[in-house]
mmCIF file of N, CA and C in Angstrom:
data_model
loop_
_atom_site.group_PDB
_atom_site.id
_atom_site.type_symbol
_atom_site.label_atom_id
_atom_site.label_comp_id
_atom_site.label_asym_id
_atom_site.label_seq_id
_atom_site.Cartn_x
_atom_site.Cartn_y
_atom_site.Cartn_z
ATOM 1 N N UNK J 3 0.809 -1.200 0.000
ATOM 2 C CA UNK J 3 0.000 0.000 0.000
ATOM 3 C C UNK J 3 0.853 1.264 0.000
ATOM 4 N N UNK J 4 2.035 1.094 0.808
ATOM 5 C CA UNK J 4 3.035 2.471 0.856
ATOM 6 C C UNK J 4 3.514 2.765 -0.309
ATOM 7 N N UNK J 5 3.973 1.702 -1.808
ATOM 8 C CA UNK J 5 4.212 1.739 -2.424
ATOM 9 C C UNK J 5 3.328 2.358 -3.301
ATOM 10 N N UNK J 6 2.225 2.077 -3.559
ATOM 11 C CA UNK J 6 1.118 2.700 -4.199
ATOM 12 C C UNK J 6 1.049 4.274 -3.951
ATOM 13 N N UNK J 7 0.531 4.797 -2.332
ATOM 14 C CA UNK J 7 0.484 6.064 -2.299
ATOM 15 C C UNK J 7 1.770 6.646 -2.255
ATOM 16 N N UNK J 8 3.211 6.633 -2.936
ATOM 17 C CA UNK J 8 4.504 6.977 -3.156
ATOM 18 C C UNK J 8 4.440 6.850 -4.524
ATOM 19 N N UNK J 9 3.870 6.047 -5.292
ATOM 20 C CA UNK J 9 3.708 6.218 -6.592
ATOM 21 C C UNK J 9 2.607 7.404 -7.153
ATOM 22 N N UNK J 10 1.780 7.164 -6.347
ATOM 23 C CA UNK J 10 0.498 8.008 -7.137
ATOM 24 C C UNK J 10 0.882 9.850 -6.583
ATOM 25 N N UNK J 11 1.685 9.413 -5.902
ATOM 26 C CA UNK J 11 2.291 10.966 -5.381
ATOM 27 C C UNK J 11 3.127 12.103 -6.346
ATOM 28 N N UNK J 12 4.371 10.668 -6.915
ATOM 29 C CA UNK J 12 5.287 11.399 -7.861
ATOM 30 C C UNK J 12 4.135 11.253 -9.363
ATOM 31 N N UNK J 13 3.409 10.406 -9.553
ATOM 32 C CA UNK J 13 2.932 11.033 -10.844
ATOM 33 C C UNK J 13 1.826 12.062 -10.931
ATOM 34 N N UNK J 14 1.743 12.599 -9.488
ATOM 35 C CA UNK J 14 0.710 14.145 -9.685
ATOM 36 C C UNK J 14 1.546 14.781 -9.595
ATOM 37 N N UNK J 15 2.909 15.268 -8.768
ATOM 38 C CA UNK J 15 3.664 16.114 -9.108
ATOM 39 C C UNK J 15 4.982 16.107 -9.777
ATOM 40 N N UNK J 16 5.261 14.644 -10.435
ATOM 41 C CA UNK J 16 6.420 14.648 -10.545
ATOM 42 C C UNK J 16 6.795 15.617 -12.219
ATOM 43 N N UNK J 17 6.054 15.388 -13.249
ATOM 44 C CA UNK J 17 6.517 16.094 -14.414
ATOM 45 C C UNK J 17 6.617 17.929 -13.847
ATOM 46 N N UNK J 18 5.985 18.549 -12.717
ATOM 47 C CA UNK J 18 6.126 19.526 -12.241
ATOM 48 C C UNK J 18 7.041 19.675 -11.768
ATOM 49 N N UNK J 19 7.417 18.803 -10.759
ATOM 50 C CA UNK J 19 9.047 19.014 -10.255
ATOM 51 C C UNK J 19 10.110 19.335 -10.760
ATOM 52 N N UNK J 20 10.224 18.974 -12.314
ATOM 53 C CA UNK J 20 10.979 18.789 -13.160
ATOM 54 C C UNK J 20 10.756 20.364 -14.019
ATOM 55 N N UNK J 21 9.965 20.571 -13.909
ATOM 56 C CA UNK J 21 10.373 21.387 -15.515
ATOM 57 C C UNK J 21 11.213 22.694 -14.969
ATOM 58 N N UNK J 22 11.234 23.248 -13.849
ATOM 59 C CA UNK J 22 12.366 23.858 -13.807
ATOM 60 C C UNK J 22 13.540 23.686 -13.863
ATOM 61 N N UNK J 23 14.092 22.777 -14.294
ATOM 62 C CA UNK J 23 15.330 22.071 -13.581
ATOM 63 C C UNK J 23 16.196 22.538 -14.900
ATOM 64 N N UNK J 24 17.417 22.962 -14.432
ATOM 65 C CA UNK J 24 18.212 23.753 -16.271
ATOM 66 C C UNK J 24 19.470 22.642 -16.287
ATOM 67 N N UNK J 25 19.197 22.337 -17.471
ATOM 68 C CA UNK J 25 19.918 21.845 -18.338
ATOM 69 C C UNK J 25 21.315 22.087 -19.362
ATOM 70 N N UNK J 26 22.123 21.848 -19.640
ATOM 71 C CA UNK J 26 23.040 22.448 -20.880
ATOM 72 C C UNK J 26 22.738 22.230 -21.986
ATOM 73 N N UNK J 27 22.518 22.695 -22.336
ATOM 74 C CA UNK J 27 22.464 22.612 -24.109
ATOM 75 C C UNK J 27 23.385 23.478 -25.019
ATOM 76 N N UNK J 28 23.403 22.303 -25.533
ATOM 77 C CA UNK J 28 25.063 22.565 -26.737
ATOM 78 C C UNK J 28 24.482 22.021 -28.165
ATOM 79 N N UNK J 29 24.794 23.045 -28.994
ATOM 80 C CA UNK J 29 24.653 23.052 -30.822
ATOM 81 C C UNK J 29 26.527 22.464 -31.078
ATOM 82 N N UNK J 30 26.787 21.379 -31.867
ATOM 83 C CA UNK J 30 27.832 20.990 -32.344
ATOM 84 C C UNK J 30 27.886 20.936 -33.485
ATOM 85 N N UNK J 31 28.432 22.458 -34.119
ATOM 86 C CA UNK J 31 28.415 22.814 -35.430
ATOM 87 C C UNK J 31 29.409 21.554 -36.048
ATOM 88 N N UNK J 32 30.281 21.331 -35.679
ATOM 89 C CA UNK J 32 31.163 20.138 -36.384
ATOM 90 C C UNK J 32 32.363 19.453 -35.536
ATOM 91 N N UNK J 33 33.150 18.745 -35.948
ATOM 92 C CA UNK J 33 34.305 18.546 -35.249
ATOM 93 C C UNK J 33 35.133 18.131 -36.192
ATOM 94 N N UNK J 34 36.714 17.689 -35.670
ATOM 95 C CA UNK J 34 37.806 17.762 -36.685
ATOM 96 C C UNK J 34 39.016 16.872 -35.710
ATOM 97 N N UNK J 35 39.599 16.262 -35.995
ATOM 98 C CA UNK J 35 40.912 15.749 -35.382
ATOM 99 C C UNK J 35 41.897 16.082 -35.707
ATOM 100 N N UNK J 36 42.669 16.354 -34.706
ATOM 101 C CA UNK J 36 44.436 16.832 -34.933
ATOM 102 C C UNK J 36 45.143 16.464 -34.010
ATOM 103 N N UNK J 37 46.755 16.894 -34.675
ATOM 104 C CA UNK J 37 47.827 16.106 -33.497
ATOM 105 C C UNK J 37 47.896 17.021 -32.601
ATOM 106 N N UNK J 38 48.576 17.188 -31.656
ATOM 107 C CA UNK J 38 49.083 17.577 -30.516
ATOM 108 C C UNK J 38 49.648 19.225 -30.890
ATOM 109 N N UNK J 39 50.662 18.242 -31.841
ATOM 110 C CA UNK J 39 51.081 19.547 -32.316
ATOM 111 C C UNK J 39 50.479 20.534 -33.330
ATOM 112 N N UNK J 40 49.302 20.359 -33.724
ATOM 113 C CA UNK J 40 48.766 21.063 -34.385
ATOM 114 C C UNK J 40 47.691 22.104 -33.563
ATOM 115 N N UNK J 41 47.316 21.263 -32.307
ATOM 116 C CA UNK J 41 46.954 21.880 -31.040
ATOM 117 C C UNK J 41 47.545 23.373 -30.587
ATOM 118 N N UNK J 42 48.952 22.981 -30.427
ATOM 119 C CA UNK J 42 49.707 23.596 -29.614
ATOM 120 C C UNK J 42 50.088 25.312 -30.187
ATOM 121 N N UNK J 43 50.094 24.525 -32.242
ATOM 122 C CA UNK J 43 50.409 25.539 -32.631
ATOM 123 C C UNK J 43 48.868 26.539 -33.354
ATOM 124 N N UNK J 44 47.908 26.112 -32.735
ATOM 125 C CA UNK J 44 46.763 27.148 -32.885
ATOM 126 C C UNK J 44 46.739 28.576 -32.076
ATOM 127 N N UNK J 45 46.668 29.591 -32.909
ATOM 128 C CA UNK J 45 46.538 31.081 -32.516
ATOM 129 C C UNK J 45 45.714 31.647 -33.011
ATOM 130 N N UNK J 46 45.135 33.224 -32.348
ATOM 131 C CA UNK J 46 44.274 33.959 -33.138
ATOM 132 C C UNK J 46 44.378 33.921 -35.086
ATOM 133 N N UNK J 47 43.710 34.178 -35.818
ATOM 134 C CA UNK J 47 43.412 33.412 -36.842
ATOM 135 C C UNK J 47 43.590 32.172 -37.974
ATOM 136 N N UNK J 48 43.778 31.335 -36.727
ATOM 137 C CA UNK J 48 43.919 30.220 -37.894
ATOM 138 C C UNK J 48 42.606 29.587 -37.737
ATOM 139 N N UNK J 49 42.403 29.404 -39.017
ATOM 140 C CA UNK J 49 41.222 28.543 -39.533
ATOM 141 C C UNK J 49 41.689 26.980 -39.418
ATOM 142 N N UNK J 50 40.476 26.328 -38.538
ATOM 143 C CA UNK J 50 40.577 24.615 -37.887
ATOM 144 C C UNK J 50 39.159 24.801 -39.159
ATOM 145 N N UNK J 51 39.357 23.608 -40.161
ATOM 146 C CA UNK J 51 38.188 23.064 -40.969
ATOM 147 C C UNK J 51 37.781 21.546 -40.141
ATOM 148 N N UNK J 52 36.318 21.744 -40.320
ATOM 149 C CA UNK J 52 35.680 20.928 -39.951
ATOM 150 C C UNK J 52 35.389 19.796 -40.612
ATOM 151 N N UNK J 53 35.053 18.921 -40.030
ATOM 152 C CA UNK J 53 34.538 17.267 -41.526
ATOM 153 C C UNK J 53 33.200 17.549 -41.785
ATOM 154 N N UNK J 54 32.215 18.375 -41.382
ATOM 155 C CA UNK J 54 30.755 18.147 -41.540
ATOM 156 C C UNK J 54 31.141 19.748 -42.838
ATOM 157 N N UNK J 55 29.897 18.867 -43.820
ATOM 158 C CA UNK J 55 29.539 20.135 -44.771
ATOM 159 C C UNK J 55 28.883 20.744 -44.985
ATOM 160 N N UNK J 56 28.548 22.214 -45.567
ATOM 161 C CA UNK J 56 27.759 23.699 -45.275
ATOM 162 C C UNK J 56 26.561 22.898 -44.921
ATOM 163 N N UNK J 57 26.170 21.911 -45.973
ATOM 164 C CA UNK J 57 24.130 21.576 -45.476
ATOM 165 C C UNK J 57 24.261 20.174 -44.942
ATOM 166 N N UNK J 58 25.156 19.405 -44.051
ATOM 167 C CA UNK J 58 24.602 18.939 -43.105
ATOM 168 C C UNK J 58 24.223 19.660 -41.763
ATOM 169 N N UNK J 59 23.229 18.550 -41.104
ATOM 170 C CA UNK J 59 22.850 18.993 -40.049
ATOM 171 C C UNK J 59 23.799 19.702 -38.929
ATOM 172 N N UNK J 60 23.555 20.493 -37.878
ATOM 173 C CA UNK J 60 24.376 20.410 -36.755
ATOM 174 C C UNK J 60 23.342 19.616 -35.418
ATOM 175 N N UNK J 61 24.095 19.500 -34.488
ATOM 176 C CA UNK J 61 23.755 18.598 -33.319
ATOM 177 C C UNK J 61 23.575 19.039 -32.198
ATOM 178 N N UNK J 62 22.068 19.144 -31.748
ATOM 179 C CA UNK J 62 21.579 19.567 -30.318
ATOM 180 C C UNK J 62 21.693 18.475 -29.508
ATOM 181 N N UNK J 63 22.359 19.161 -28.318
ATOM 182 C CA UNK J 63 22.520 18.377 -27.212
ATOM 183 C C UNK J 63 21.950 18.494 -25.547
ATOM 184 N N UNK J 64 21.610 17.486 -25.058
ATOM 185 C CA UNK J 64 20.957 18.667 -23.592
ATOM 186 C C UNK J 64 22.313 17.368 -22.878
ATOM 187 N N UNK J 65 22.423 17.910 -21.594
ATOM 188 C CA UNK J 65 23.340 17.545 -20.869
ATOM 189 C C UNK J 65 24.473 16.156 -21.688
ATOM 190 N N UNK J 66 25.335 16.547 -22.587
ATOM 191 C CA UNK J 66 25.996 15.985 -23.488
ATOM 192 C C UNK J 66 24.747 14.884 -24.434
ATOM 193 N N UNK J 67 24.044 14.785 -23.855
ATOM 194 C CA UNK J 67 22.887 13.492 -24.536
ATOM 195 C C UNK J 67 22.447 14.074 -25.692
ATOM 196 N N UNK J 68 22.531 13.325 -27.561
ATOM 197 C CA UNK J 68 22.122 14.035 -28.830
ATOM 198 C C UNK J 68 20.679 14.121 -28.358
ATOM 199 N N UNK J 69 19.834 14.620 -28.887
ATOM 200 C CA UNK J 69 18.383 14.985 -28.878
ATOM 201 C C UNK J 69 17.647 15.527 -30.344
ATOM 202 N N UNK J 70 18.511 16.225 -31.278
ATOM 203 C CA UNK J 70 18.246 16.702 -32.533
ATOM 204 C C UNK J 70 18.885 16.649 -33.446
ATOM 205 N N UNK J 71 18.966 16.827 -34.676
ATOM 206 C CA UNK J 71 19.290 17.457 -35.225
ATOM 207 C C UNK J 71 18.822 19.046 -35.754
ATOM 208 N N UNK J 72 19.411 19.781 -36.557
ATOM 209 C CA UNK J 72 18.948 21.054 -36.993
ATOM 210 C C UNK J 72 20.172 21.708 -37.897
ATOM 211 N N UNK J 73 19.506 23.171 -38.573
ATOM 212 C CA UNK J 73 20.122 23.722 -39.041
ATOM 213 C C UNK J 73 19.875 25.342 -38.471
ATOM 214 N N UNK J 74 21.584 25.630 -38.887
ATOM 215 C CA UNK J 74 22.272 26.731 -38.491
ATOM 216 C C UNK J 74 21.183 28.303 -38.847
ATOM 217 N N UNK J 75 20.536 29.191 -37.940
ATOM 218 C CA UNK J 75 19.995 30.324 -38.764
ATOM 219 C C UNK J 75 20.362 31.683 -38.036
ATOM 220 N N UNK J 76 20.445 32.464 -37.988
ATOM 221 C CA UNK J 76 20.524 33.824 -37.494
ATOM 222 C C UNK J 76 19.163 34.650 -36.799
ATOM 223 N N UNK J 77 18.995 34.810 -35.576
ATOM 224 C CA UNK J 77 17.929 35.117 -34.973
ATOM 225 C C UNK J 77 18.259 36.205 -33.821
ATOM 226 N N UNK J 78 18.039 37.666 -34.038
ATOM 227 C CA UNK J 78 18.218 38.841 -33.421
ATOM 228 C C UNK J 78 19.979 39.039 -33.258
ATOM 229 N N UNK J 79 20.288 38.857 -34.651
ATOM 230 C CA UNK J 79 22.165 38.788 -34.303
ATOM 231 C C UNK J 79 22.753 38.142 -33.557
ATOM 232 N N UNK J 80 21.805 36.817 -33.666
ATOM 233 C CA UNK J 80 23.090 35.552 -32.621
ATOM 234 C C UNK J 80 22.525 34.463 -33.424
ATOM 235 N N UNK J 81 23.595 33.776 -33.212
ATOM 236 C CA UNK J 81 23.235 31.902 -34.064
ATOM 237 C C UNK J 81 21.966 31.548 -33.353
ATOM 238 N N UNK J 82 21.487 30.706 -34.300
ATOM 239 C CA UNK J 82 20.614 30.076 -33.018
ATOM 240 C C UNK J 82 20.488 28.431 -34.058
ATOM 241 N N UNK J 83 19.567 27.647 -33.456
ATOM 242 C CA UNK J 83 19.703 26.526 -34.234
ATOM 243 C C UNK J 83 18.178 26.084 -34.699
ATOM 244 N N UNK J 84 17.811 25.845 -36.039
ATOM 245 C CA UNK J 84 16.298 25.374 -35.976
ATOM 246 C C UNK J 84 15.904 23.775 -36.366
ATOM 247 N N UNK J 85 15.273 23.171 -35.258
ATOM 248 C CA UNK J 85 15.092 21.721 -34.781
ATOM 249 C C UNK J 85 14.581 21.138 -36.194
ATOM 250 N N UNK J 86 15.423 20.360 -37.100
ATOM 251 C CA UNK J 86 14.431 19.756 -38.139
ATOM 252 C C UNK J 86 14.016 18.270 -37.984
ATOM 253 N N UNK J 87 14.727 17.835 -36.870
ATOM 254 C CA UNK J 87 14.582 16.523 -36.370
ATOM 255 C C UNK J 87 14.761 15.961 -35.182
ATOM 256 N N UNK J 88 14.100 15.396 -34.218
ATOM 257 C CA UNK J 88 14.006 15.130 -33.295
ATOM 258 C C UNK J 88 14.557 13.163 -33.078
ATOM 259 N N UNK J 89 15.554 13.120 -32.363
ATOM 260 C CA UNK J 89 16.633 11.984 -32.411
ATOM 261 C C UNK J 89 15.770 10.724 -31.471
ATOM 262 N N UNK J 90 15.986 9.650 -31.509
ATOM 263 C CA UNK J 90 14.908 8.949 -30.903
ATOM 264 C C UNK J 90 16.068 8.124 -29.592
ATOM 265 N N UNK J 91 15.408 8.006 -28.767
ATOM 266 C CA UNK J 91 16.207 8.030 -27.709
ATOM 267 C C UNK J 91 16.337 6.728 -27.025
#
């Protein structure tokens, strides 16, 4: 019976509990591998090319976990990302 009214408890408030709760979320426009020394010798303008190309997707993430895909758009002069697919989990 304790088990029951402990269950029926968290599912009246539990999706409430939650939705404040903040998260990270990270857009991963691309990535690239290099040596050490190619590391070391990065400075203000050098261009690192990426492996992903202009129209693939980039990658929404909430606490490192994928969740989307999307593409790259411009929204009040900052990147932003728009969801064209939702990743199945």
């Amino acid at each position: 019976m304790e088990y029951e009214e402990i269950g029926n408890s968290v599912n009246e408030n539990g999706i409430e509990a939650i939705l404040d709760v903040r998260v990270d979320v990270t857009g991963t426009l691309g990535t690239c591998r290099m040596s050490m020394r190619e590391v070391l010798e990065l400075s203000p303008g050098t261009i690192v090319q990426l492996r992903q190309k202009v129209n693939e997707p980039v990658l929404l993430c909430l606490n490192d976990r994928p969740v989307a895909n999307g593409e790259v758009v411009v929204v009040n002069d900052c990147f932003a990302i728009k969801i064209t697919e939702m990743l199945e989990n």
